[in-house]
Coordinates of C-alpha atoms in Angstrom, one line a residue:
Chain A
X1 CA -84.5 -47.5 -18.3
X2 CA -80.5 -48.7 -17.5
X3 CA -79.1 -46.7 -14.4
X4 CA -77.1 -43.9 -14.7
X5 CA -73.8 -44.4 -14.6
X6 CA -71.7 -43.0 -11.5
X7 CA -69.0 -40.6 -12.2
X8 CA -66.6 -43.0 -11.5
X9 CA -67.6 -45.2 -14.2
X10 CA -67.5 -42.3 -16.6
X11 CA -63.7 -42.0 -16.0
X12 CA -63.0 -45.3 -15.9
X13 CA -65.0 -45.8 -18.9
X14 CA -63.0 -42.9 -20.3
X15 CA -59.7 -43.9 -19.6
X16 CA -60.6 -47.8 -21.5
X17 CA -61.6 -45.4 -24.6
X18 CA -58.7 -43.9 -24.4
X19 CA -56.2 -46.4 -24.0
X20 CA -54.9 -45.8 -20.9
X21 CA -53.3 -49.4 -20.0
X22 CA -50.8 -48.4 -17.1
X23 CA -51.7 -45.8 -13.9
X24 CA -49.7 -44.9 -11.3
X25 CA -52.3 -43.0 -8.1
X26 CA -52.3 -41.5 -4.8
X27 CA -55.5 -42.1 -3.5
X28 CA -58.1 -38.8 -3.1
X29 CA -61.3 -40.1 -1.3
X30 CA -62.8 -38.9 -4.4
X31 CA -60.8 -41.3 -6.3
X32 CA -61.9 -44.4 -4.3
X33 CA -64.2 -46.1 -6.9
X34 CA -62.0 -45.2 -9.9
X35 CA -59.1 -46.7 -7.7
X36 CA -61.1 -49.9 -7.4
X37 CA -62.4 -50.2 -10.9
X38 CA -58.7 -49.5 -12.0
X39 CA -57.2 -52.3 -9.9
X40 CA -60.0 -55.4 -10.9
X41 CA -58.9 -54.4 -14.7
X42 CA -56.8 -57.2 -15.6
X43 CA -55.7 -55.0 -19.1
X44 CA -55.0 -52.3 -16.8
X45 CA -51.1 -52.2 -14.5
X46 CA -52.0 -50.3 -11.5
X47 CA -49.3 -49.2 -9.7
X48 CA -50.2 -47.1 -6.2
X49 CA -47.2 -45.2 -5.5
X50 CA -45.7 -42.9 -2.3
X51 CA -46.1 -39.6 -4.1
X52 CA -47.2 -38.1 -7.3
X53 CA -43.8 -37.2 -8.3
X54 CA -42.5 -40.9 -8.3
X55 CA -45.7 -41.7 -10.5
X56 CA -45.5 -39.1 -13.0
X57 CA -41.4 -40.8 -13.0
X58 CA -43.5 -44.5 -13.6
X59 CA -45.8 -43.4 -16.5
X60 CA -43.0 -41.6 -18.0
X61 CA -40.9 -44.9 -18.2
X62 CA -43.9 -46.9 -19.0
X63 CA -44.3 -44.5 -22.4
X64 CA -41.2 -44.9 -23.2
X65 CA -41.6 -48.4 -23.0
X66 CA -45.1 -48.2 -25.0
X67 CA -47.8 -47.9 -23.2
X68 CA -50.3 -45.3 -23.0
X69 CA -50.2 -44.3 -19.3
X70 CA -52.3 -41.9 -16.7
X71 CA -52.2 -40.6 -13.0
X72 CA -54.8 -40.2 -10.7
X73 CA -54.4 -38.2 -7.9
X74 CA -55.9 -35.2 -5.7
X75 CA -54.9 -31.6 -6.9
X76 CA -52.9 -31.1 -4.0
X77 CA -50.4 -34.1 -6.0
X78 CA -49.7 -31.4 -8.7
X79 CA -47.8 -29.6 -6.6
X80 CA -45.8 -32.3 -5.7
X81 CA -45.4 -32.8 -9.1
X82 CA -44.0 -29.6 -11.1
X83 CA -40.6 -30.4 -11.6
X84 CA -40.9 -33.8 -12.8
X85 CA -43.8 -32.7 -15.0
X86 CA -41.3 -29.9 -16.4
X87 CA -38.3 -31.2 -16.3
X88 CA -38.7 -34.7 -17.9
X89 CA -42.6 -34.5 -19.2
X90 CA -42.2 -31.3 -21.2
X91 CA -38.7 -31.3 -21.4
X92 CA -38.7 -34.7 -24.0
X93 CA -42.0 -34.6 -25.1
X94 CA -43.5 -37.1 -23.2
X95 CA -47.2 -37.4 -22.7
X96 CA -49.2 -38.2 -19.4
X97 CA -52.8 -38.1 -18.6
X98 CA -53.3 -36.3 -15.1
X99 CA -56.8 -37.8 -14.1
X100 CA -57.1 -35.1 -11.2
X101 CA -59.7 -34.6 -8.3
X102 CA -60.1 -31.2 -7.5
X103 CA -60.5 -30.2 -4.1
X104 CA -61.1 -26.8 -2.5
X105 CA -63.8 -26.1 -4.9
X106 CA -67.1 -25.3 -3.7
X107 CA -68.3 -27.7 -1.4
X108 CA -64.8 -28.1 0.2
X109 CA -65.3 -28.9 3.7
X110 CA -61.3 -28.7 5.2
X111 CA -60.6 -25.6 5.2
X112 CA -56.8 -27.2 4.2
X113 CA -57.7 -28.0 0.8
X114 CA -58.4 -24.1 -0.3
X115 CA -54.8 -22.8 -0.7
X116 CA -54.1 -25.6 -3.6
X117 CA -57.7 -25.8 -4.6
X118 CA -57.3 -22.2 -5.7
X119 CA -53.9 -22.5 -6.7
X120 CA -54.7 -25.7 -9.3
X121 CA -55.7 -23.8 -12.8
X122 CA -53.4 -21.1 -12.3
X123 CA -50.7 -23.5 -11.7
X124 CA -51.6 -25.7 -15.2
X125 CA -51.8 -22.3 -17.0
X126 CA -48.4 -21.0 -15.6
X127 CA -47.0 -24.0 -17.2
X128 CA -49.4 -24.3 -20.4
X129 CA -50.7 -27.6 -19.5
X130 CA -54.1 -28.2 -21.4
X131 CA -56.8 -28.8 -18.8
X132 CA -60.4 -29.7 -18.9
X133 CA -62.8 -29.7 -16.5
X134 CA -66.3 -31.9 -17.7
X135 CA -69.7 -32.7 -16.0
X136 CA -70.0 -36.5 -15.6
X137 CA -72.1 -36.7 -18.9
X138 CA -69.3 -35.6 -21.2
X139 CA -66.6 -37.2 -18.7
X140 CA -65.9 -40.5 -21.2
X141 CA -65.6 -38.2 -24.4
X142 CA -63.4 -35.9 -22.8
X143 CA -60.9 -37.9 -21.4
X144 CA -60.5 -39.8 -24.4
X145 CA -59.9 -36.7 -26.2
X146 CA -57.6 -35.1 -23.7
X147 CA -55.1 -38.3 -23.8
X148 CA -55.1 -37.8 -27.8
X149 CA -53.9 -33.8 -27.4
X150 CA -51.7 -35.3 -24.7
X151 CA -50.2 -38.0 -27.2
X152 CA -50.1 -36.1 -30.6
X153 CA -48.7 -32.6 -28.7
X154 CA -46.7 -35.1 -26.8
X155 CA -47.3 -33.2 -23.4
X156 CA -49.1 -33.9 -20.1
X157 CA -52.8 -33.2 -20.0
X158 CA -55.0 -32.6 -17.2
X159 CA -58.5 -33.3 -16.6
X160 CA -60.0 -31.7 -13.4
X161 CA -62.9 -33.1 -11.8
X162 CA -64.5 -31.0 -8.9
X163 CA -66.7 -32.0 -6.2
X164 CA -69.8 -31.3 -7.5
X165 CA -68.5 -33.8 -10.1
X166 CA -68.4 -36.1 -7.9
X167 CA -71.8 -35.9 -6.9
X168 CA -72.6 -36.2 -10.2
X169 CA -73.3 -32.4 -11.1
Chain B
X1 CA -13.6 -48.0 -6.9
X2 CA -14.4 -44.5 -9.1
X3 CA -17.6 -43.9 -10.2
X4 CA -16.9 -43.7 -13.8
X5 CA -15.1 -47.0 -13.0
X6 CA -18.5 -48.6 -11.3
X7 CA -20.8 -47.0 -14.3
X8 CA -18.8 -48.9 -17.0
X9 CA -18.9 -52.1 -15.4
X10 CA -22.6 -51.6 -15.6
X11 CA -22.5 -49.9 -19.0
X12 CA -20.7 -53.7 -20.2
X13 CA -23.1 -55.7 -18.7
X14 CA -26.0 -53.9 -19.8
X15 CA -24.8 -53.7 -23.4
X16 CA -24.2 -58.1 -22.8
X17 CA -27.5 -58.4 -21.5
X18 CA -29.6 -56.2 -24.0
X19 CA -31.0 -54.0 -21.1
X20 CA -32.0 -50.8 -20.9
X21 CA -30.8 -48.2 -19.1
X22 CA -31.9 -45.1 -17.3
X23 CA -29.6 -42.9 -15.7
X24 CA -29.2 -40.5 -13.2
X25 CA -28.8 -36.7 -14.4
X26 CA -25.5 -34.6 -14.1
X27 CA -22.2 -36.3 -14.2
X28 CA -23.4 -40.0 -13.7
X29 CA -25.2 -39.8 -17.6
X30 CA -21.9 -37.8 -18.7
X31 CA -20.0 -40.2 -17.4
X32 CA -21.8 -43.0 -18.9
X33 CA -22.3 -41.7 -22.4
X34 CA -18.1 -41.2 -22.2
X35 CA -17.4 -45.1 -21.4
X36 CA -20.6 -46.4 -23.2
X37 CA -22.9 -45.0 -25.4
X38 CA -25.8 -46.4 -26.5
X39 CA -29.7 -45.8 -27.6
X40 CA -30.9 -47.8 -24.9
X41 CA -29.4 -45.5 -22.3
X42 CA -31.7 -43.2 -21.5
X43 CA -30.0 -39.8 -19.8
X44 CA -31.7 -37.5 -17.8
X45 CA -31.4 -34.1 -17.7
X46 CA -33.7 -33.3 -15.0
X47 CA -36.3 -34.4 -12.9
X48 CA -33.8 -35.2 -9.4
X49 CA -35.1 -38.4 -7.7
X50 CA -37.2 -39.8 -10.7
X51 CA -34.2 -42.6 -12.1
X52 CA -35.7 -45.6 -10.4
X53 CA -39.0 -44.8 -11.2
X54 CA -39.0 -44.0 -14.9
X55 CA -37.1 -47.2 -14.8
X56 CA -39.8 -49.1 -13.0
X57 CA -42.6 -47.6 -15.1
X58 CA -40.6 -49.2 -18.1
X59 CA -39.4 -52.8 -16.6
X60 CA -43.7 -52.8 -15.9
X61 CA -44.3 -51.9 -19.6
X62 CA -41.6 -54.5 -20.8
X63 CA -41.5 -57.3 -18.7
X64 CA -39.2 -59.2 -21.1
X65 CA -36.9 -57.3 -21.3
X66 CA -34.1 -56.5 -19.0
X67 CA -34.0 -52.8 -17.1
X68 CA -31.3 -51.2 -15.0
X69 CA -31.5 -48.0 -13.5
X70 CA -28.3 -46.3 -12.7
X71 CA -28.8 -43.9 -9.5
X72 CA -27.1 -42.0 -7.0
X73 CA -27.3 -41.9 -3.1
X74 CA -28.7 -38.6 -3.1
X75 CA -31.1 -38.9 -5.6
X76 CA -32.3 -41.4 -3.8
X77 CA -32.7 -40.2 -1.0
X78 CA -34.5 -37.5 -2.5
X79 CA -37.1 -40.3 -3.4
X80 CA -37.2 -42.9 -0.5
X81 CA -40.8 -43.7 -1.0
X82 CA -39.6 -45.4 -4.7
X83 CA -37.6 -48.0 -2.5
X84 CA -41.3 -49.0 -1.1
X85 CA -42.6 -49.3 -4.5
X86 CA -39.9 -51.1 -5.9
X87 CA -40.4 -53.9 -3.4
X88 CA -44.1 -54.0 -4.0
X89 CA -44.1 -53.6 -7.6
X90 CA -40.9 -54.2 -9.6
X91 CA -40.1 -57.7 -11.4
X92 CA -37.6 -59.7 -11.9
X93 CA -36.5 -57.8 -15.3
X94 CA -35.8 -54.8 -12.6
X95 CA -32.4 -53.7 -11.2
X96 CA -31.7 -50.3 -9.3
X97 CA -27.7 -50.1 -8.7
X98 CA -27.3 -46.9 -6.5
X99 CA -23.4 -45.6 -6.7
X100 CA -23.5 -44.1 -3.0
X101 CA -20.2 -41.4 -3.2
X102 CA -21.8 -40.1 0.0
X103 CA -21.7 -36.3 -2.3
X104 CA -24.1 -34.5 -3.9
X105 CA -21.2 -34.7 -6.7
X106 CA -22.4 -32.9 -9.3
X107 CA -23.1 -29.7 -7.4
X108 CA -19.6 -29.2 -5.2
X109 CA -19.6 -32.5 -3.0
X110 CA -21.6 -31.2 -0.5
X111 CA -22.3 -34.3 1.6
X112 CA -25.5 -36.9 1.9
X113 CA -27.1 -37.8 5.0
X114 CA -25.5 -41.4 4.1
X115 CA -21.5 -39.8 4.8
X116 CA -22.9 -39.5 8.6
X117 CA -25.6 -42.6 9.5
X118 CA -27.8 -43.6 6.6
X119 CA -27.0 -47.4 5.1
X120 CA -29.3 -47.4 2.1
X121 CA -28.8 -51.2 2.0
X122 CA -30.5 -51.5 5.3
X123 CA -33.2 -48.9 3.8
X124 CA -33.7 -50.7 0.9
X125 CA -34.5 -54.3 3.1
X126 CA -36.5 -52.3 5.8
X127 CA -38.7 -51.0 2.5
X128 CA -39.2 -54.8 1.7
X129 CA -36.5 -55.1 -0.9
X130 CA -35.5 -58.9 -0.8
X131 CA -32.2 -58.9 -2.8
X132 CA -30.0 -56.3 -1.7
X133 CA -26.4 -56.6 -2.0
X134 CA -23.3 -54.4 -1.2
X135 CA -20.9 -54.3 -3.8
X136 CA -17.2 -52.6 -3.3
X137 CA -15.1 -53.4 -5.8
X138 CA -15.3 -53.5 -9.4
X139 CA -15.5 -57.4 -9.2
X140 CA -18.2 -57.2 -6.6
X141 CA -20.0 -55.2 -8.9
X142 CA -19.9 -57.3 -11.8
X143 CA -20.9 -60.4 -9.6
X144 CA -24.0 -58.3 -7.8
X145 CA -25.2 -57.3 -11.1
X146 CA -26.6 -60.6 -12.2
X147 CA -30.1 -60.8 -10.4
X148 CA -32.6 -57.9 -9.6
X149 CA -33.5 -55.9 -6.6
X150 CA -31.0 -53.2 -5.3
X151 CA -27.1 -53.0 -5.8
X152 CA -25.7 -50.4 -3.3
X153 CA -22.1 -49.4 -4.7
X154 CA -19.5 -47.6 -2.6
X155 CA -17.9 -45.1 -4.8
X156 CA -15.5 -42.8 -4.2
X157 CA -16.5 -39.1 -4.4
X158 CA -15.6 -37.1 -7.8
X159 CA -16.6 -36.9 -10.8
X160 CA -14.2 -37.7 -14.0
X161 CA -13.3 -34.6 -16.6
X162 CA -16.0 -35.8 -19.3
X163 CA -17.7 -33.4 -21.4
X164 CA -21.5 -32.5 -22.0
X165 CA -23.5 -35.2 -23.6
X166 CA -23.6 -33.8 -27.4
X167 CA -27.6 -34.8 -27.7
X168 CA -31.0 -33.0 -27.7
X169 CA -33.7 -34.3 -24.6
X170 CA -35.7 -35.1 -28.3
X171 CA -32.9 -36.9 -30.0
X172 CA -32.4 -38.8 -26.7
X173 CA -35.6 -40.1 -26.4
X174 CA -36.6 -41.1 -29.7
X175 CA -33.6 -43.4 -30.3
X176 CA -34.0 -45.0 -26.9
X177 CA -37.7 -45.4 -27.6
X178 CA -36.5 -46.7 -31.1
X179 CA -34.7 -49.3 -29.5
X180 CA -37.0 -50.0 -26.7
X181 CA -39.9 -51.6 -28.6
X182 CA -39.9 -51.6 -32.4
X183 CA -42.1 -48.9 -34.8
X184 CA -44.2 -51.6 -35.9
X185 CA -45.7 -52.0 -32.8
X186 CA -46.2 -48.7 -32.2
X187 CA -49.8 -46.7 -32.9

């Protein structure tokens, strides 16, 4: 019987399905493996930036320039991230996929994750960004999915991935 | 040198060179769709700060093909990490000219931290930005324009009595994105 895959592989795998061929990130522990996986892809541009808000700027120029980009960040990056995701995202109709690790769910262990941990879904629905949050066995589907509402509603889309996620629950 | 005077010498050499061009929101884009309209100019109308990125995300996506981003000294310093970035990432199809008026201009001329101390030229190099150059004049400009890196432009604060740009945030990205690869190759 083949090993289950890790949920890092799911997303990666995911985000190949999808399309996804240029991502900007601010590293989450969470995010380490998927960082890596991202980085060996020759197909894929990486680009690690300084803040989210710069690489929600990147992807947006790298749509307009035709390819089908994603961030991956920690949730605590969406808050760095509202006016640019406003003010150019939804403002032209561009589309982003927010690959986004969710901390201060249950199993948080800093106790300074919890204020945006709580604040993350009530932040996306403020703004009516789409989000999804899958178990690592319907991770690949998902994320291909979510970049195609991103692309034909031409909006960002998030996908939220908590920590039980990451321990593969 | 004025800014509007800066932003069409840029605006000519983008339009010889086939570049693209993103620009900084408020009176800079105003100014530039006044002396030189074109569907490769992309204006902003929002996101402060996020000039030199979008334009990086593109020059990334479109390596043969030649990208200026047109920013201002506050904007940048609103996003100093990008200078970082830049200098790690960008190619050689990349070019951010920041016209530093030492003013927040289009909100009163209130002034930026680079009227009292801050050289964004030694900024710029300290991020790891290996071309850098200073330009002054209008023929400075034009001369500095040429390679890729950073072009820090001393402009003189004020903005010029241009009116609104006359196109939807839609209408504005689908001609640049017309012009910036063609529909065929598009999905």
């Amino acid at each position: 019987m083949p090993a289950e895959l890790r949920p890092s592989e799911r997303i990666y795998r995911g985000m190949k399905s999808a399309g996804i061929d240029l991502v900007a990130s601010v590293p989450c522990v969470n995010l380490q493996e998927l960082l890596c996986l991202l980085s060996s892809d020759p197909d894929i541009i990486h680009i690690p930036v300084t803040r989210e808000e710069e690489g929600i700027g990147v992807c947006a120029g790298a749509y307009m320039g035709g390819r089908s980009p994603a961030i991956a960040m920690q949730n605590s990056g969406l808050g760095n991230s509202i006016n640019a995701l406003a003010s150019l995202n939804m403002l032209y109709g561009i589309p982003v996929l927010m690959v986004i690790s969710h901390r201060g769910t249950p199993g948080e262990r800093l106790v300074g994750q919890i204020p945006m941990g709580r604040l993350t879904e009530p932040l996306l629905n403020t703004m009516g960004i789409k989000f999804f949050r899958p178990r690592p066995h319907e991770a690949e589907e998902i994320i291909e999915n979510a970049w195609r509402l991103a692309v034909n509603e031409r909006r960002p889309v998030a996908v939220l991935l908590d920590i039980q996620f990451w321990e593969g629950r | 040198m004025r800014r509007i005077d800066a932003i069409a010498v840029v605006a000519e050499t983008a339009d010889a060179s086939n570049a693209l061009v993103v620009c900084n929101l408020g009176y800079p884009s105003r100014e530039l769709f006044f002396v030189g309209d074109r569907a490769e100019n992309f204006y902003m109308l929002g996101s402060m700060g996020l000039a030199s990125s979008i334009a990086l995300g593109l020059s990334l996506a479109l390596p043969e093909r030649r990208v200026i981003a047109i920013d201002g000294d506050g904007s940048v310093l609103m996003n100093l990490g990008t200078l970082a970035t830049i200098a790690s990432f960008a190619s050689s199809n990349y070019l951010l000219v920041v016209l530093d008026n030492r003013v927040y201009g289009s909100t009163g001329c209130q002034p930026t931290c680079t009227s009292r101390c801050t050289d964004l030229a030694a900024v710029a190099r300290g991020a790891g930005v290996r071309d850098v150059r200073v330009a002054s004049s209008e023929e400075e400009l034009r001369m500095s324009l040429s390679g890729s890196g950073v072009v820090v432009a001393i402009v003189e604060p004020g903005n010029a009595d241009v009116p609104v740009i006359p196109l939807s945030p839609e209408e504005i990205l689908s001609r640049f994105m017309e012009r910036a690869f063609p529909r065929v190759r598009r999905s």
